[in-house]
N, CA and C atoms as an extended XYZ file, in Angstrom:
225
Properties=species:S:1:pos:R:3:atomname:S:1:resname:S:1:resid:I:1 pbc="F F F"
N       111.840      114.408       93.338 N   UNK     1
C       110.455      114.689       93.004 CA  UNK     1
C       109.875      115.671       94.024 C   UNK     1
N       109.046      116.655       93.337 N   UNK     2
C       108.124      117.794       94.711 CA  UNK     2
C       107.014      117.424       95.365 C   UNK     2
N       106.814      117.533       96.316 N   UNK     3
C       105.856      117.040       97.037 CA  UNK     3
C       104.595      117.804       96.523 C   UNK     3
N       104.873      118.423       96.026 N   UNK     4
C       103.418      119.592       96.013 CA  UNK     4
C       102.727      119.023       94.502 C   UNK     4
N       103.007      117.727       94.055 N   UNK     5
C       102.105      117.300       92.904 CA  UNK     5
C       102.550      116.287       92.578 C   UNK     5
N       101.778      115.734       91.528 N   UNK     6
C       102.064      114.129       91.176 CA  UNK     6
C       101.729      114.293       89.627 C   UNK     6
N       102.198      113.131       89.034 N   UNK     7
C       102.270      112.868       87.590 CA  UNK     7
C       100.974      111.847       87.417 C   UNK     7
N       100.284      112.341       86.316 N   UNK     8
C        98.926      111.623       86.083 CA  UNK     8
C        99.012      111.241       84.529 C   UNK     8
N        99.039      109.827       85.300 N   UNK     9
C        98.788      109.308       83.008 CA  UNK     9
C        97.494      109.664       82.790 C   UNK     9
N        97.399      109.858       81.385 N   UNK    10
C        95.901      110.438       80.679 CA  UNK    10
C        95.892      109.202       80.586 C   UNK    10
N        94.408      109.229       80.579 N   UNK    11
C        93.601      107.625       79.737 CA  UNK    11
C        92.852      108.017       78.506 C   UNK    11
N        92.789      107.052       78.533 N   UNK    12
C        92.152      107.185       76.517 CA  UNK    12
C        90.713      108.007       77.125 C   UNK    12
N        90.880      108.993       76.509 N   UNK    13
C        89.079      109.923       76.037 CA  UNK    13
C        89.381      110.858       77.012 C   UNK    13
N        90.457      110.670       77.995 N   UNK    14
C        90.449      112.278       78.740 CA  UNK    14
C        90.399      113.528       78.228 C   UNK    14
N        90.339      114.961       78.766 N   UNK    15
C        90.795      115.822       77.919 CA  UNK    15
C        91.650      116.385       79.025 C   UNK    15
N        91.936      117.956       78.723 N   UNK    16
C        92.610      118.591       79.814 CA  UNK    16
C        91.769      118.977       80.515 C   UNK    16
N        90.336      119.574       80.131 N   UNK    17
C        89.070      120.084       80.881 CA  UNK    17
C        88.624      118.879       81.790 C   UNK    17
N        88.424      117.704       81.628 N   UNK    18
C        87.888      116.722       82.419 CA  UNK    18
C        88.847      116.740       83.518 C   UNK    18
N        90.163      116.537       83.032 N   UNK    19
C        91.077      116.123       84.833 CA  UNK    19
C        90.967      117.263       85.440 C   UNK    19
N        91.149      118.530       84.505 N   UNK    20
C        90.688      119.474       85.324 CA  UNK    20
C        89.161      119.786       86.192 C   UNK    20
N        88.253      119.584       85.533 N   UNK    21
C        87.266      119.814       86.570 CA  UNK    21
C        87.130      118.935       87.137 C   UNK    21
N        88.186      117.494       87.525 N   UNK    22
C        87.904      116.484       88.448 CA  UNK    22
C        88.895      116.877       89.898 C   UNK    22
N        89.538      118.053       89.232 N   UNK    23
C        91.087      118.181       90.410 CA  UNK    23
C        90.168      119.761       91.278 C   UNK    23
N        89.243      120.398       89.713 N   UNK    24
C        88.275      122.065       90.986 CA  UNK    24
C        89.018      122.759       90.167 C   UNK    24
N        89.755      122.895       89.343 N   UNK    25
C        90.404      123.866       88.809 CA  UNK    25
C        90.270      124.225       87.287 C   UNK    25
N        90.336      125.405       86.609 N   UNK    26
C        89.813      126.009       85.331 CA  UNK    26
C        91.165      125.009       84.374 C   UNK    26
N        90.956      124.258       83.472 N   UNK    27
C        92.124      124.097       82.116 CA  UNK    27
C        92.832      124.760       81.760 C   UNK    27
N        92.467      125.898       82.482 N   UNK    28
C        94.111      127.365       81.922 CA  UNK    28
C        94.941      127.197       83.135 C   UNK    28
N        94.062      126.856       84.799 N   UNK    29
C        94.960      126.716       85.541 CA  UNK    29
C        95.897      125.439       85.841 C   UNK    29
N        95.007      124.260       84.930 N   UNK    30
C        96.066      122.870       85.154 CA  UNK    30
C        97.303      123.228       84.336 C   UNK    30
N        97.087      123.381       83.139 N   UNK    31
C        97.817      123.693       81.677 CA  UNK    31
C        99.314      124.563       82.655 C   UNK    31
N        98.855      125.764       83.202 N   UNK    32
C        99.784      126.722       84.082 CA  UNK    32
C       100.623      126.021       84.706 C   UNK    32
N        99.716      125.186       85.497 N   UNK    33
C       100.647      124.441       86.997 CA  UNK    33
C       101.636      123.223       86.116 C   UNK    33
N       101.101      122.887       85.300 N   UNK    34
C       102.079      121.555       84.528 CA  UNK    34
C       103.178      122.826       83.753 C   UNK    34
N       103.191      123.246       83.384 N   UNK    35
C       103.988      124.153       82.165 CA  UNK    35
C       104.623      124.950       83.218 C   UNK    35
N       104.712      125.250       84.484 N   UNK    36
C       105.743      125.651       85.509 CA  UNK    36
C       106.260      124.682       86.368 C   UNK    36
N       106.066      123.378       86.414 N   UNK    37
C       106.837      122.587       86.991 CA  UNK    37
C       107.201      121.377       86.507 C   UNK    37
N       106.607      121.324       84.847 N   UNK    38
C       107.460      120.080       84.056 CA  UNK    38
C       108.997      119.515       84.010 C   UNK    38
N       109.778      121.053       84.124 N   UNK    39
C       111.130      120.604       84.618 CA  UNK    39
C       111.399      119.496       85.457 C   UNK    39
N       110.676      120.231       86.566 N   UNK    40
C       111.388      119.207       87.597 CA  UNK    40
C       110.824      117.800       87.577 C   UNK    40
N       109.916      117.520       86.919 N   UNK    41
C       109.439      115.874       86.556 CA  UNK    41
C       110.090      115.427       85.132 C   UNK    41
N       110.949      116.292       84.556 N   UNK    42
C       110.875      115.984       83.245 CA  UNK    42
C       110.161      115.791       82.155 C   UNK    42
N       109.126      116.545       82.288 N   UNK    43
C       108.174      116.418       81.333 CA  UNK    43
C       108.204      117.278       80.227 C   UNK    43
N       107.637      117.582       78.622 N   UNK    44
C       107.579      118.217       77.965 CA  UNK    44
C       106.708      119.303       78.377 C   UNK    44
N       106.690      120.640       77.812 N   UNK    45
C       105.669      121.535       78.476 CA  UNK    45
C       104.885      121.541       77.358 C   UNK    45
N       103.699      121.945       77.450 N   UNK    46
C       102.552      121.927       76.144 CA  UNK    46
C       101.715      123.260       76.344 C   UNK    46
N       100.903      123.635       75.008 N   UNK    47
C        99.816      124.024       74.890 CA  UNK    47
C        98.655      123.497       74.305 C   UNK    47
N        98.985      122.677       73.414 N   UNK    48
C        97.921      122.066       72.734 CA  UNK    48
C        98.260      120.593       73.572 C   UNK    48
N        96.999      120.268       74.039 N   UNK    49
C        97.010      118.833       75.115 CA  UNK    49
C        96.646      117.617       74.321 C   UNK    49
N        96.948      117.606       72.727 N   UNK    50
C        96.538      116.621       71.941 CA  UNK    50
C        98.202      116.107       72.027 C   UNK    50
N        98.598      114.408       71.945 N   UNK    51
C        99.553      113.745       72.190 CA  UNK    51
C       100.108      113.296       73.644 C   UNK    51
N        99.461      114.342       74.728 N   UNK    52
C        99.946      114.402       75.997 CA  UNK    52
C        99.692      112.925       76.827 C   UNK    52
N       100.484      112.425       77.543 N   UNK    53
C        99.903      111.130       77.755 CA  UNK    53
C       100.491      111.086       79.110 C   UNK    53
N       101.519      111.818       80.041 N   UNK    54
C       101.606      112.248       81.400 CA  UNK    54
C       101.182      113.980       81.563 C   UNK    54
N       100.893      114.111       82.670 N   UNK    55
C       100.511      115.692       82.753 CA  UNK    55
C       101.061      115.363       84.753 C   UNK    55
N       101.160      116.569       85.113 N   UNK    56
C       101.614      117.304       86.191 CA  UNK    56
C       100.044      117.704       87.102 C   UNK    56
N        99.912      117.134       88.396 N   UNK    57
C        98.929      117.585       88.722 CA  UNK    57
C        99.383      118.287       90.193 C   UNK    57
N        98.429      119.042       90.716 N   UNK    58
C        98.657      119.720       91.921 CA  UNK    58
C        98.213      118.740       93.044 C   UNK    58
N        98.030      118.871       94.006 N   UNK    59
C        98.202      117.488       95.494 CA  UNK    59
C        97.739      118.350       95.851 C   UNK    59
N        97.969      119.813       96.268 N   UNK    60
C        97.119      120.524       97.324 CA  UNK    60
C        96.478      122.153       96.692 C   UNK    60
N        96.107      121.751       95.334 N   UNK    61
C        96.279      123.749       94.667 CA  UNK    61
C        94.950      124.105       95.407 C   UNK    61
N        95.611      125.412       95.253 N   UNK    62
C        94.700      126.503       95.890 CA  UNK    62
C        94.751      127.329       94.648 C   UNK    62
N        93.030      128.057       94.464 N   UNK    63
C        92.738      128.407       93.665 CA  UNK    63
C        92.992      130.221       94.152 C   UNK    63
N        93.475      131.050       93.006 N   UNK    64
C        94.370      132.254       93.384 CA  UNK    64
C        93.111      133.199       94.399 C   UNK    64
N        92.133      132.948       94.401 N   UNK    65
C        90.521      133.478       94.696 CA  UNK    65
C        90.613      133.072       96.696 C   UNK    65
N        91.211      131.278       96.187 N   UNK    66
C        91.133      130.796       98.141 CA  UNK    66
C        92.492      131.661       98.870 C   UNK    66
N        93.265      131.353       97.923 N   UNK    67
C        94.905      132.266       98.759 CA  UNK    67
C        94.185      133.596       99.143 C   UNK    67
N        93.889      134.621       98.842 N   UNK    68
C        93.452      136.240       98.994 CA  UNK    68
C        92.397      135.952       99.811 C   UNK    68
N        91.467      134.991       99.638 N   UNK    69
C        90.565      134.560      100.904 CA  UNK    69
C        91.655      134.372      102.174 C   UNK    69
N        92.341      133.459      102.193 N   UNK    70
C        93.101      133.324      103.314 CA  UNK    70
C        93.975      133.839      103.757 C   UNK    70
N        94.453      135.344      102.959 N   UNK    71
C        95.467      135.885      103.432 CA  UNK    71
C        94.388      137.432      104.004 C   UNK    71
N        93.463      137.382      103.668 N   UNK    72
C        92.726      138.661      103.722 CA  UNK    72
C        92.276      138.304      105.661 C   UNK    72
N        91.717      136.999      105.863 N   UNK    73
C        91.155      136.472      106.515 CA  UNK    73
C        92.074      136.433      108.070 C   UNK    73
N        93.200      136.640      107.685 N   UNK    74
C        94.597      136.884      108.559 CA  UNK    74
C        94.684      137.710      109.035 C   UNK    74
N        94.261      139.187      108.506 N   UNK    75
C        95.058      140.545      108.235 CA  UNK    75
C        94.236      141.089      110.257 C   UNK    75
């Protein structure tokens, strides 16, 4: 298993937008981060988040806006 995320059961009435704006991140970017690392949890990859009942979450994401903040912030 990767350290860099964890597997989240949906509960009844979630959507993908709710865990997402509970994790700070846009539903195109959870959808992204699960659908590039479902492999390695074994998960199905999706687009339509109707049936989904584990999803892939990030532990530490950085939003692509904070990385260029912090790499700019270096230079």
């Amino acid at each position: 298993m990767d350290d860099n995320f964890l597997i989240y059961e949906v509960k009844s009435g979630e959507t993908l937008s709710s865990i997402a704006q509970n994790i700070g991140i846009t539903e195109e970017q959870l959808r992204d981060f699960h659908n590039e690392n479902c492999e390695k949890a074994n998960l199905p990859w999706f687009y339509s988040f109707y049936g989904t009942s584990k999803i892939i979450i990030p532990k530490n994401y950085k939003r692509p806006e904070q990385i260029w903040k912090e790499i700019t912030q270096n230079l």
